[in-house]
XYZ file of C-alpha atoms in Angstrom:
663
model
C -0.220 -141.996 -76.971
C -3.061 -143.796 -75.234
C -6.368 -143.595 -77.041
C -8.754 -141.063 -75.522
C -12.024 -142.855 -74.841
C -15.001 -140.679 -73.897
C -18.225 -141.869 -72.306
C -21.174 -140.784 -74.479
C -24.936 -140.922 -74.263
C -25.437 -141.669 -77.951
C -26.880 -145.096 -78.776
C -24.298 -145.847 -81.468
C -21.285 -145.100 -79.311
C -22.829 -146.940 -76.371
C -23.413 -150.062 -78.470
C -19.867 -149.973 -79.823
C -18.197 -149.383 -76.473
C -20.436 -151.184 -73.975
C -17.861 -153.903 -73.396
C -14.969 -151.426 -73.491
C -16.132 -149.160 -70.701
C -19.824 -149.679 -70.054
C -18.989 -152.121 -67.273
C -16.397 -149.740 -65.872
C -18.953 -146.951 -65.776
C -21.566 -149.151 -64.117
C -19.066 -150.061 -61.383
C -18.945 -146.350 -60.548
C -22.719 -145.985 -60.271
C -22.727 -145.017 -56.598
C -19.952 -142.478 -57.241
C -21.868 -141.022 -60.184
C -24.996 -140.690 -58.052
C -22.972 -138.941 -55.332
C -21.458 -136.537 -57.871
C -24.855 -135.675 -59.325
C -26.402 -135.126 -55.902
C -23.550 -132.878 -54.756
C -23.449 -130.800 -57.933
C -27.205 -130.368 -58.329
C -27.413 -129.393 -54.659
C -24.672 -126.809 -55.221
C -26.418 -125.355 -58.258
C -29.779 -125.532 -56.527
C -28.728 -123.383 -53.596
C -27.210 -120.752 -55.896
C -23.590 -121.373 -54.844
C -22.675 -122.272 -58.441
C -24.175 -121.556 -61.864
C -22.469 -124.172 -64.069
C -20.487 -127.293 -63.285
C -18.506 -130.012 -65.011
C -17.140 -133.265 -63.627
C -15.038 -136.055 -65.140
C -13.502 -139.272 -63.827
C -10.746 -141.084 -65.717
C -9.617 -144.587 -64.767
C -6.612 -146.090 -66.603
C -7.089 -143.869 -69.636
C -10.852 -144.353 -69.854
C -13.337 -141.581 -69.136
C -15.798 -143.569 -67.007
C -17.952 -140.553 -66.192
C -18.342 -137.034 -67.501
C -21.271 -134.674 -67.096
C -22.097 -130.976 -67.317
C -24.663 -129.104 -65.240
C -26.523 -125.820 -65.473
C -27.531 -123.307 -68.133
C -24.805 -121.234 -69.784
C -27.230 -118.917 -71.587
C -30.503 -118.413 -69.763
C -31.975 -116.148 -72.440
C -31.632 -118.931 -75.030
C -31.942 -121.788 -72.513
C -28.641 -123.304 -73.630
C -27.397 -126.041 -71.326
C -23.764 -126.620 -70.383
C -22.109 -129.495 -72.236
C -18.943 -131.511 -71.742
C -17.266 -129.086 -74.181
C -18.145 -125.984 -72.134
C -14.971 -124.103 -71.208
C -14.283 -123.012 -67.621
C -11.572 -120.779 -66.231
C -9.088 -123.063 -64.482
C -7.756 -120.495 -62.031
C -4.636 -121.719 -60.277
C -4.795 -125.173 -61.856
C -3.055 -123.233 -64.647
C 0.120 -123.433 -62.539
C 0.502 -127.081 -63.554
C 0.948 -126.009 -67.176
C 3.630 -123.367 -66.665
C 5.425 -125.918 -64.472
C 5.173 -128.477 -67.287
C 6.537 -125.899 -69.730
C 9.505 -125.110 -67.467
C 10.305 -128.810 -67.035
C 10.165 -129.301 -70.805
C 12.729 -126.520 -71.182
C 14.813 -128.202 -68.477
C 14.735 -131.400 -70.575
C 15.992 -129.390 -73.549
C 18.872 -127.961 -71.511
C 17.551 -124.414 -71.878
C 16.579 -123.876 -68.229
C 18.108 -125.124 -64.966
C 15.858 -125.355 -61.916
C 18.514 -124.207 -59.477
C 19.848 -121.255 -61.475
C 18.898 -117.709 -60.397
C 15.975 -116.348 -62.361
C 18.027 -113.238 -63.162
C 19.943 -115.462 -65.584
C 16.779 -115.581 -67.719
C 15.151 -112.298 -66.655
C 17.992 -109.803 -66.108
C 15.457 -106.967 -65.806
C 13.966 -108.509 -62.648
C 14.962 -106.499 -59.558
C 13.646 -105.782 -56.057
C 14.476 -103.384 -53.238
C 15.599 -106.374 -51.184
C 19.035 -107.500 -52.449
C 18.197 -111.127 -51.632
C 16.120 -111.268 -54.828
C 19.332 -112.348 -56.607
C 19.124 -115.673 -54.734
C 15.698 -116.606 -56.136
C 15.922 -119.660 -58.379
C 13.554 -121.160 -60.931
C 12.702 -124.003 -58.532
C 11.678 -121.465 -55.878
C 9.157 -119.941 -58.284
C 7.471 -123.319 -58.646
C 7.475 -124.435 -54.990
C 6.330 -121.067 -53.581
C 9.571 -120.434 -51.656
C 10.757 -117.157 -53.261
C 9.787 -114.990 -50.290
C 7.868 -112.683 -52.688
C 4.847 -111.132 -50.969
C 2.018 -112.603 -53.014
C -0.042 -111.438 -55.975
C -0.228 -108.535 -58.383
C -4.018 -108.224 -58.575
C -4.037 -105.050 -60.648
C -5.998 -105.833 -63.846
C -5.305 -109.532 -63.342
C -9.039 -110.400 -63.559
C -10.824 -108.224 -66.065
C -13.512 -108.070 -68.725
C -10.744 -107.831 -71.312
C -7.250 -109.250 -71.667
C -4.367 -107.215 -70.200
C -1.444 -107.949 -72.531
C 0.992 -105.984 -70.368
C 0.433 -107.991 -67.177
C 3.905 -109.595 -67.027
C 5.770 -106.319 -67.560
C 3.436 -104.639 -65.068
C 4.202 -107.320 -62.441
C 7.969 -107.077 -62.904
C 7.754 -103.284 -62.628
C 5.650 -103.540 -59.460
C 8.126 -105.939 -57.838
C 10.938 -103.415 -58.337
C 9.526 -101.465 -55.381
C 8.960 -104.585 -53.298
C 10.668 -106.385 -50.425
C 10.882 -110.081 -49.578
C 8.969 -111.411 -46.578
C 11.429 -114.283 -45.975
C 14.803 -115.607 -47.076
C 14.517 -117.168 -50.572
C 14.276 -120.947 -50.316
C 13.381 -120.947 -46.602
C 9.558 -121.045 -46.411
C 7.004 -122.239 -48.949
C 3.995 -119.888 -48.814
C 1.516 -119.689 -51.672
C 2.643 -117.020 -54.145
C 1.019 -116.279 -57.516
C 3.652 -113.808 -58.713
C 6.246 -116.579 -58.830
C 4.294 -118.298 -61.592
C 3.932 -115.063 -63.541
C 7.735 -114.852 -63.483
C 7.888 -118.505 -64.602
C 5.632 -117.610 -67.529
C 8.021 -114.779 -68.401
C 10.927 -117.261 -68.412
C 9.045 -119.604 -70.776
C 8.404 -116.760 -73.210
C 11.972 -115.452 -72.992
C 13.679 -118.835 -73.428
C 11.269 -120.324 -75.986
C 11.160 -117.044 -77.946
C 7.396 -117.201 -78.402
C 4.231 -116.188 -76.617
C 3.152 -118.352 -73.726
C -0.179 -119.076 -75.428
C 1.610 -120.369 -78.532
C 4.021 -122.440 -76.469
C 1.440 -124.352 -74.467
C -0.793 -124.852 -77.506
C 2.037 -126.522 -79.448
C 3.803 -128.340 -76.623
C 1.057 -129.305 -74.187
C -2.501 -128.918 -75.474
C -1.808 -130.443 -78.902
C 0.342 -133.274 -77.562
C -2.245 -134.190 -74.925
C -5.145 -133.810 -77.436
C -6.756 -131.126 -75.264
C -8.935 -129.716 -78.017
C -11.113 -127.596 -75.746
C -8.303 -125.859 -73.872
C -6.730 -122.451 -74.499
C -5.065 -119.411 -72.974
C -8.242 -117.568 -72.029
C -11.554 -118.423 -73.635
C -11.283 -119.338 -77.285
C -12.124 -116.409 -79.576
C -15.782 -116.433 -80.717
C -16.520 -119.449 -78.506
C -20.045 -119.125 -77.124
C -19.907 -122.382 -75.186
C -18.354 -121.015 -72.014
C -19.410 -121.207 -68.388
C -20.974 -118.126 -66.824
C -21.621 -116.923 -63.312
C -25.050 -115.578 -62.392
C -26.004 -113.705 -59.222
C -27.932 -116.130 -57.013
C -30.534 -113.580 -55.923
C -31.244 -111.523 -59.049
C -30.014 -113.793 -61.828
C -27.774 -110.957 -63.051
C -25.219 -112.236 -65.585
C -21.712 -111.307 -64.437
C -19.297 -110.164 -67.174
C -17.104 -112.717 -68.906
C -13.909 -113.077 -66.901
C -10.469 -112.927 -68.512
C -7.531 -113.759 -66.229
C -4.421 -112.096 -67.637
C -2.081 -113.906 -65.226
C -1.887 -116.852 -67.633
C 0.908 -118.741 -65.876
C -0.671 -118.275 -62.485
C -4.355 -118.680 -63.255
C -5.495 -117.708 -66.753
C -6.039 -120.911 -68.752
C -9.420 -122.337 -69.729
C -10.345 -125.976 -70.222
C -12.891 -128.711 -69.609
C -13.011 -131.478 -67.024
C -12.399 -134.078 -69.721
C -9.404 -132.246 -71.184
C -7.865 -132.019 -67.715
C -8.126 -135.808 -67.445
C -6.329 -136.068 -70.779
C -3.586 -133.859 -69.382
C -2.867 -136.201 -66.469
C -3.055 -139.222 -68.767
C -0.422 -137.779 -71.113
C 1.631 -136.516 -68.199
C 1.953 -139.855 -66.430
C 2.371 -141.732 -69.712
C 5.623 -139.790 -70.135
C 4.395 -137.938 -73.211
C 5.029 -134.409 -71.924
C 8.401 -134.610 -70.167
C 11.277 -136.940 -69.344
C 11.125 -139.533 -66.580
C 13.518 -137.501 -64.437
C 11.432 -134.345 -64.802
C 8.245 -136.288 -64.109
C 9.843 -137.542 -60.895
C 10.634 -133.935 -59.927
C 7.055 -132.962 -60.769
C 5.604 -135.574 -58.393
C 8.062 -135.062 -55.527
C 7.547 -132.992 -52.389
C 9.495 -129.762 -52.908
C 8.541 -127.576 -49.955
C 11.229 -125.428 -48.328
C 12.869 -126.560 -45.038
C 11.148 -124.059 -42.702
C 7.657 -124.322 -44.193
C 6.587 -125.552 -40.765
C 8.559 -123.887 -37.936
C 8.435 -127.202 -36.068
C 7.810 -130.701 -37.398
C 6.602 -131.303 -40.931
C 4.055 -129.201 -42.857
C 0.437 -130.288 -43.147
C 0.529 -129.725 -46.909
C 3.362 -130.830 -49.168
C 4.005 -128.408 -52.014
C 5.352 -129.959 -55.174
C 6.376 -128.063 -58.285
C 3.072 -126.423 -59.178
C 1.003 -128.826 -57.057
C -0.649 -127.694 -53.829
C 0.039 -131.109 -52.314
C 1.799 -134.223 -53.598
C 0.917 -136.353 -50.548
C -2.505 -135.177 -49.412
C -2.780 -136.137 -45.773
C -6.137 -137.869 -45.341
C -5.342 -140.135 -48.303
C -1.752 -140.703 -47.157
C -3.060 -142.123 -43.869
C -4.595 -144.924 -45.939
C -1.448 -145.543 -47.957
C -2.481 -143.589 -51.064
C -0.427 -140.924 -52.836
C -2.776 -138.232 -54.133
C -1.644 -135.103 -55.989
C -3.996 -132.136 -55.787
C -4.364 -128.648 -57.216
C -7.155 -126.177 -56.619
C -8.059 -122.999 -58.449
C -10.149 -119.964 -57.692
C -10.874 -116.690 -59.497
C -13.488 -113.988 -59.090
C -16.037 -116.222 -60.835
C -14.698 -119.802 -60.810
C -13.717 -122.590 -58.403
C -11.847 -125.664 -59.656
C -10.098 -128.788 -58.366
C -8.085 -131.671 -59.788
C -6.910 -134.706 -57.831
C -5.016 -137.593 -59.332
C -3.718 -140.914 -57.998
C -0.748 -141.756 -60.252
C -0.300 -145.342 -59.053
C -3.945 -146.102 -59.863
C -4.140 -143.877 -62.987
C -7.266 -142.367 -61.467
C -8.161 -138.685 -61.892
C -11.164 -136.639 -60.742
C -11.798 -133.097 -62.003
C -14.544 -130.722 -60.831
C -15.025 -127.267 -62.400
C -17.550 -124.710 -61.128
C -18.637 -121.214 -62.082
C -19.631 -119.590 -58.821
C -18.371 -119.544 -55.265
C -18.929 -123.054 -53.919
C -15.942 -125.219 -52.981
C -14.945 -127.411 -55.903
C -12.338 -128.999 -53.616
C -14.854 -130.426 -51.139
C -17.023 -131.894 -53.901
C -13.972 -133.296 -55.704
C -12.717 -134.970 -52.526
C -16.083 -136.619 -51.862
C -16.165 -137.990 -55.432
C -12.570 -139.266 -55.339
C -13.037 -140.966 -51.976
C -16.169 -142.669 -53.264
C -14.308 -143.812 -56.401
C -11.414 -145.168 -54.334
C -13.839 -146.957 -52.026
C -15.548 -148.488 -55.074
C -12.166 -149.897 -56.131
C -11.528 -151.220 -52.616
C -8.616 -148.808 -52.091
C -10.042 -146.627 -49.318
C -12.211 -147.097 -46.268
C -14.841 -144.444 -45.753
C -15.341 -143.798 -42.068
C -18.759 -142.440 -41.061
C -18.720 -138.798 -40.091
C -19.115 -138.463 -36.342
C -18.935 -135.206 -34.419
C -15.726 -134.738 -32.456
C -16.375 -133.645 -28.888
C -13.754 -131.863 -26.804
C -12.058 -133.814 -24.064
C -12.601 -132.662 -20.470
C -10.520 -129.653 -19.544
C -7.107 -130.372 -18.103
C -5.011 -128.000 -16.020
C -3.117 -125.499 -18.178
C 0.632 -125.606 -17.401
C 1.800 -122.309 -15.906
C 4.823 -122.200 -18.213
C 2.547 -121.616 -21.205
C 1.938 -118.069 -19.934
C 5.095 -116.976 -21.776
C 3.125 -117.374 -25.009
C 0.383 -114.882 -24.140
C 0.202 -111.699 -26.197
C -0.674 -110.290 -29.616
C -0.658 -112.593 -32.653
C -1.337 -112.105 -36.335
C -2.340 -113.984 -39.473
C -3.619 -112.872 -42.874
C -6.806 -110.936 -42.102
C -6.621 -111.326 -38.320
C -4.981 -109.691 -35.312
C -5.787 -111.370 -32.008
C -4.871 -111.201 -28.351
C -4.365 -114.562 -26.623
C -4.859 -114.978 -22.884
C -4.740 -118.047 -20.677
C -7.436 -118.578 -18.053
C -5.943 -120.797 -15.356
C -9.321 -121.099 -13.611
C -11.321 -122.219 -16.644
C -8.257 -123.904 -18.213
C -8.850 -122.258 -21.576
C -7.075 -120.093 -24.122
C -9.223 -117.057 -24.892
C -9.086 -115.219 -28.209
C -9.878 -111.523 -28.575
C -10.082 -110.198 -32.146
C -9.172 -106.650 -33.224
C -12.162 -105.061 -34.997
C -12.221 -101.351 -35.836
C -9.473 -100.575 -33.359
C -10.863 -102.505 -30.383
C -10.398 -106.045 -29.101
C -13.540 -108.097 -28.530
C -13.958 -111.609 -27.103
C -14.375 -114.276 -29.790
C -14.431 -117.498 -27.803
C -11.976 -119.760 -26.050
C -10.195 -123.063 -26.684
C -10.329 -125.721 -23.973
C -7.015 -127.226 -22.825
C -7.075 -131.022 -23.231
C -3.586 -131.946 -22.049
C -0.349 -132.758 -23.874
C 0.088 -129.051 -24.710
C -3.031 -129.135 -26.910
C -6.086 -126.879 -27.035
C -9.258 -128.164 -28.712
C -10.259 -126.012 -31.717
C -13.102 -127.650 -33.661
C -13.778 -130.942 -35.386
C -10.537 -132.880 -35.406
C -8.281 -129.809 -35.113
C -6.140 -128.920 -32.103
C -3.851 -125.969 -31.406
C -0.482 -125.844 -29.685
C 2.232 -123.290 -28.980
C 5.716 -123.586 -30.466
C 8.882 -121.508 -30.559
C 11.436 -121.392 -33.373
C 14.069 -118.857 -34.466
C 13.246 -116.468 -31.594
C 9.608 -116.384 -32.671
C 6.458 -117.779 -31.017
C 3.688 -119.460 -32.991
C 0.240 -120.875 -32.408
C 0.185 -124.005 -34.551
C -2.702 -126.159 -35.811
C -2.773 -129.906 -36.327
C -5.403 -132.439 -37.341
C -5.946 -136.071 -36.386
C -7.129 -136.645 -39.972
C -3.757 -135.807 -41.510
C -0.124 -135.676 -40.397
C 1.903 -132.512 -39.918
C 1.094 -129.015 -38.697
C 0.706 -125.472 -39.968
C 1.116 -121.953 -38.623
C -2.217 -120.677 -37.340
C -0.957 -117.390 -35.849
C 2.442 -115.751 -35.347
C 3.254 -113.571 -32.341
C 3.706 -109.864 -33.053
C 6.774 -108.078 -31.739
C 7.161 -104.323 -31.319
C 9.534 -102.518 -33.669
C 12.985 -102.003 -32.181
C 12.944 -98.243 -32.640
C 9.979 -95.855 -32.336
C 8.388 -94.881 -35.655
C 5.927 -92.079 -36.329
C 2.603 -93.777 -37.129
C 0.586 -90.625 -37.883
C 0.369 -91.219 -41.655
C -1.479 -94.524 -41.056
C -3.431 -93.723 -37.866
C -7.241 -93.949 -38.225
C -7.186 -93.382 -41.982
C -9.675 -94.395 -44.673
C -8.369 -94.856 -48.221
C -10.659 -94.884 -51.266
C -9.786 -96.411 -54.696
C -7.975 -94.008 -56.984
C -7.055 -96.097 -60.067
C -9.751 -98.766 -60.194
C -10.469 -99.600 -63.845
C -13.817 -99.826 -65.592
C -13.005 -103.391 -66.716
C -11.329 -104.599 -63.510
C -13.173 -107.562 -61.978
C -11.366 -107.240 -58.660
C -14.044 -106.367 -56.131
C -13.656 -102.688 -55.153
C -12.483 -102.185 -51.580
C -11.875 -99.379 -49.161
C -8.742 -99.764 -47.031
C -8.587 -98.732 -43.396
C -5.288 -98.275 -41.585
C -4.972 -97.914 -37.832
C -2.386 -98.275 -35.102
C -2.521 -101.548 -33.148
C -3.021 -100.701 -29.457
C -0.264 -101.323 -26.908
C 2.493 -102.368 -29.318
C 5.121 -100.066 -30.845
C 5.264 -99.528 -34.612
C 2.598 -102.072 -35.658
C -0.357 -101.017 -37.805
C -3.502 -102.841 -38.917
C -4.403 -102.781 -42.618
C -7.721 -104.034 -43.999
C -11.404 -103.151 -43.935
C -11.617 -102.712 -40.164
C -13.186 -106.142 -39.681
C -10.517 -108.265 -41.368
C -7.120 -106.688 -40.746
C -3.492 -107.756 -41.206
C -0.544 -106.604 -39.092
C 2.304 -104.673 -40.685
C 5.436 -103.200 -39.111
C 6.636 -99.740 -40.093
C 10.035 -99.319 -41.742
C 9.619 -95.549 -41.647
C 6.699 -93.137 -41.290
C 5.450 -93.860 -44.852
C 6.428 -97.482 -45.506
C 4.922 -100.625 -43.994
C 6.827 -103.903 -44.040
C 5.482 -107.438 -44.070
C 6.075 -109.127 -40.710
C 4.080 -112.343 -41.279
C 6.263 -114.569 -43.480
C 3.818 -117.482 -43.173
C 0.829 -115.502 -44.498
C -0.043 -115.653 -48.191
C -1.228 -112.959 -50.612
C 0.207 -109.982 -48.784
C 1.400 -106.769 -50.439
C 3.963 -104.077 -49.831
C 2.356 -100.855 -48.638
C 3.691 -97.322 -48.927
C 2.408 -93.755 -48.932
C 3.464 -91.061 -51.376
C 2.420 -87.450 -51.919
C 0.750 -86.752 -55.270
C -0.410 -83.193 -55.961
C -0.257 -82.492 -52.246
C -2.528 -85.435 -51.375
C -1.461 -88.653 -49.685
C -1.750 -91.779 -51.859
C -1.501 -95.295 -50.495
C 0.019 -97.918 -52.843
C -0.893 -101.589 -52.416
C -0.532 -104.425 -54.978
C -0.649 -102.100 -57.976
C -3.702 -100.216 -56.715
C -3.665 -96.642 -55.505
C -5.935 -95.207 -52.824
C -6.595 -91.589 -51.934
C -6.838 -90.233 -48.404
C -10.553 -89.781 -47.690
C -9.999 -87.008 -45.159
C -10.879 -84.098 -47.443
C -13.067 -85.579 -50.168
C -15.587 -83.172 -51.747
C -19.314 -83.648 -51.211
C -21.628 -84.876 -53.951
C -23.692 -81.871 -55.073
C -27.250 -82.389 -56.240
C -27.584 -82.950 -59.991
C -24.050 -81.686 -60.722
C -22.133 -83.647 -63.369
C -18.848 -85.303 -62.414
C -15.974 -85.361 -64.904
C -12.853 -87.546 -64.849
C -9.752 -85.332 -64.905
C -6.798 -85.437 -67.290
C -4.897 -87.869 -65.026
C -7.605 -90.504 -65.503
C -7.788 -91.100 -61.744
C -11.162 -91.963 -60.206
C -13.276 -89.069 -58.966
C -14.615 -89.671 -55.447
C -17.472 -87.862 -53.682
C -19.247 -88.189 -50.332
C -22.963 -88.018 -49.527
C -23.917 -85.342 -46.977
C -27.524 -86.374 -46.205
C -29.894 -89.259 -46.998
C -30.091 -89.343 -50.778
C -31.667 -91.370 -53.572
C -28.834 -91.497 -56.072
C -29.096 -92.599 -59.718
C -25.997 -92.473 -61.963
C -26.216 -92.401 -65.757
C -23.241 -94.355 -67.043
C -21.347 -93.313 -70.184
C -19.826 -96.035 -72.354
C -16.875 -97.885 -70.762
C -17.437 -96.365 -67.346
C -18.251 -97.635 -63.884
C -19.564 -96.479 -60.507
C -18.859 -98.079 -57.125
C -20.493 -97.007 -53.873
C -19.361 -97.742 -50.318
C -21.053 -97.140 -46.984
C -19.397 -94.878 -44.438
C -18.103 -98.042 -42.720
C -16.444 -99.271 -45.933
C -18.950 -101.923 -47.060
C -19.429 -102.177 -50.833
C -23.057 -101.245 -51.518
C -23.086 -101.156 -55.292
C -20.842 -101.852 -58.265
C -22.247 -101.174 -61.724
C -19.929 -103.813 -63.220
C -21.337 -106.573 -61.030
C -24.878 -105.436 -60.309
C -27.548 -104.540 -62.803
C -29.744 -102.729 -60.272
C -29.667 -99.076 -59.255
C -28.107 -98.258 -55.878
C -31.164 -96.560 -54.324
C -31.142 -94.773 -50.954
C -27.714 -93.804 -49.600
C -26.966 -92.858 -45.998
C -24.815 -89.854 -45.041
C -21.086 -90.489 -45.332
C -21.348 -92.903 -48.269
C -18.474 -92.797 -50.778
C -19.187 -92.685 -54.528
C -16.328 -93.651 -56.860
C -16.656 -92.584 -60.513
C -14.462 -94.621 -62.879
C -13.673 -93.987 -66.528
C -11.172 -92.623 -69.014
C -9.938 -89.035 -68.821
C -12.699 -86.660 -69.866
C -15.559 -89.081 -69.138
C -18.529 -87.124 -67.761
C -21.202 -88.613 -65.505
C -24.643 -87.101 -65.104
C -26.544 -87.996 -61.949
C -29.990 -87.704 -60.462
C -30.237 -86.993 -56.715
C -33.217 -86.649 -54.406
C -32.525 -85.824 -50.769
C -34.840 -86.811 -47.929
């Protein structure tokens, strides 16, 4: 194993190692200054609370630094040993574990996962075709993510079993192995395979077989017990300390580490210390499914676990860069590594800034310092003069959908533009137009252009960039269902959380469902402003019709105690049609079922809840906006307008007392 050399500020270590890496660090001075400027700016504007950065070059940590205060009450600063949630960077570790088991002959990448998890079943019979490789390259066709109690203030030990049980009612959104679309649940299933085959807990496995071997002493499955040196997220406006976040989806996003430890991981990985040469080759190879882009090649190149194994803007300059990002309710992370140059950059943030953008700026500066990349000055891209739109493009007009968007596209042959109308609260409104610039391209923004394409009897609006090769699906055309379906159960409905937990860090949401105008059997599901198109299988079941969209969920309605309940990604929502009103100064008690109690406000009211232990209150406006969440906001909710929804959350028997003053 290569020796792990860490840059230190101490005089003794500096004097001993000045020749070893002092010169290397000084050669990165401009990159270090850039990193500091970017990270202090990000903390200064409140977009992040803590940050960590590390650069490793040929096994030497040439720069590492921590930013921010982890404990404001005690004025304790972040250090290079401060642990951060990695989010989806955790996928690299479950992939490594699977490949280790492949090396031992215990797992085969192209065997069905039912060989290892015979209890895994879905409503769609094609689930039997899902292989281990498909879990790792996002090509299973599984809808997306089980968010239920995935991010919480305490660890959910039953998350894997819960996910497998949830998938038993699910359908696939595409043929297994056909399209690579980001899917967290696949990595939860991979974690289950590691535990089943290795006959140990996942936490024990990675500690013994990855963390220890790579000398990652500040890494663990979730924050280390009794460790006070962890990154926190603070509200930018009030300074409120958000609860400590535990991500129970360990294989998908639940590991914790430091920027330096993540550098050690790549060092051990590419030194061949964690897997065989053949498995390492698999790990670094593009693995995306054949129809990931309906036409041409995809803009991003999924590997096994990696988001991209040939990131485009680097590839244009002859560099192979592997990248993986991560994001949770409270953290944003990014790792990029250049195997041929043994160069790795890691940026970890607590907060909501983009770790990816900062990481890319640092890596490009480091590569430029080494003479490996030319940094072009940023110049605004102006649209070319409008060209005449070909009449034959009119066949592509119509309704299109993507995750969180339903739009209507129209061509203007006088202005030579493609107009976009967005569906918001049941009505289409104009949201701008794209100028036609010739060669079947419409100018979008920056260096992005749009074009229409047809494949497999389906029309798409595609996006491409001059800064990177390939293309991606921007929108997919919506087609009416073949047979009429009764849409009444979903028409103009508001659904309020029914089983939200008191420890659940998922932001509470209200769901609105409505019928999409002028198209048979298509409904819109979302918050009214951001909506996703679903097709109806029957009057109570919505099917996914956007195979290129990520993080979708099966949706169905059931009757419970005579009331309609909407099921989505493990959460349950009650029909808000007949909710009781909140009566002045009347206590609210959670029933024997443990379901949330929901009330509505009848007139302008100053509302103050008194929270019992292990309880929670969330309040929404009548339009569905989250106004207050006691778990994420230390202030009282204040004045509420008529129609507001109040969700009381706690264990069965929990009683809430309230103070109300009407105006």
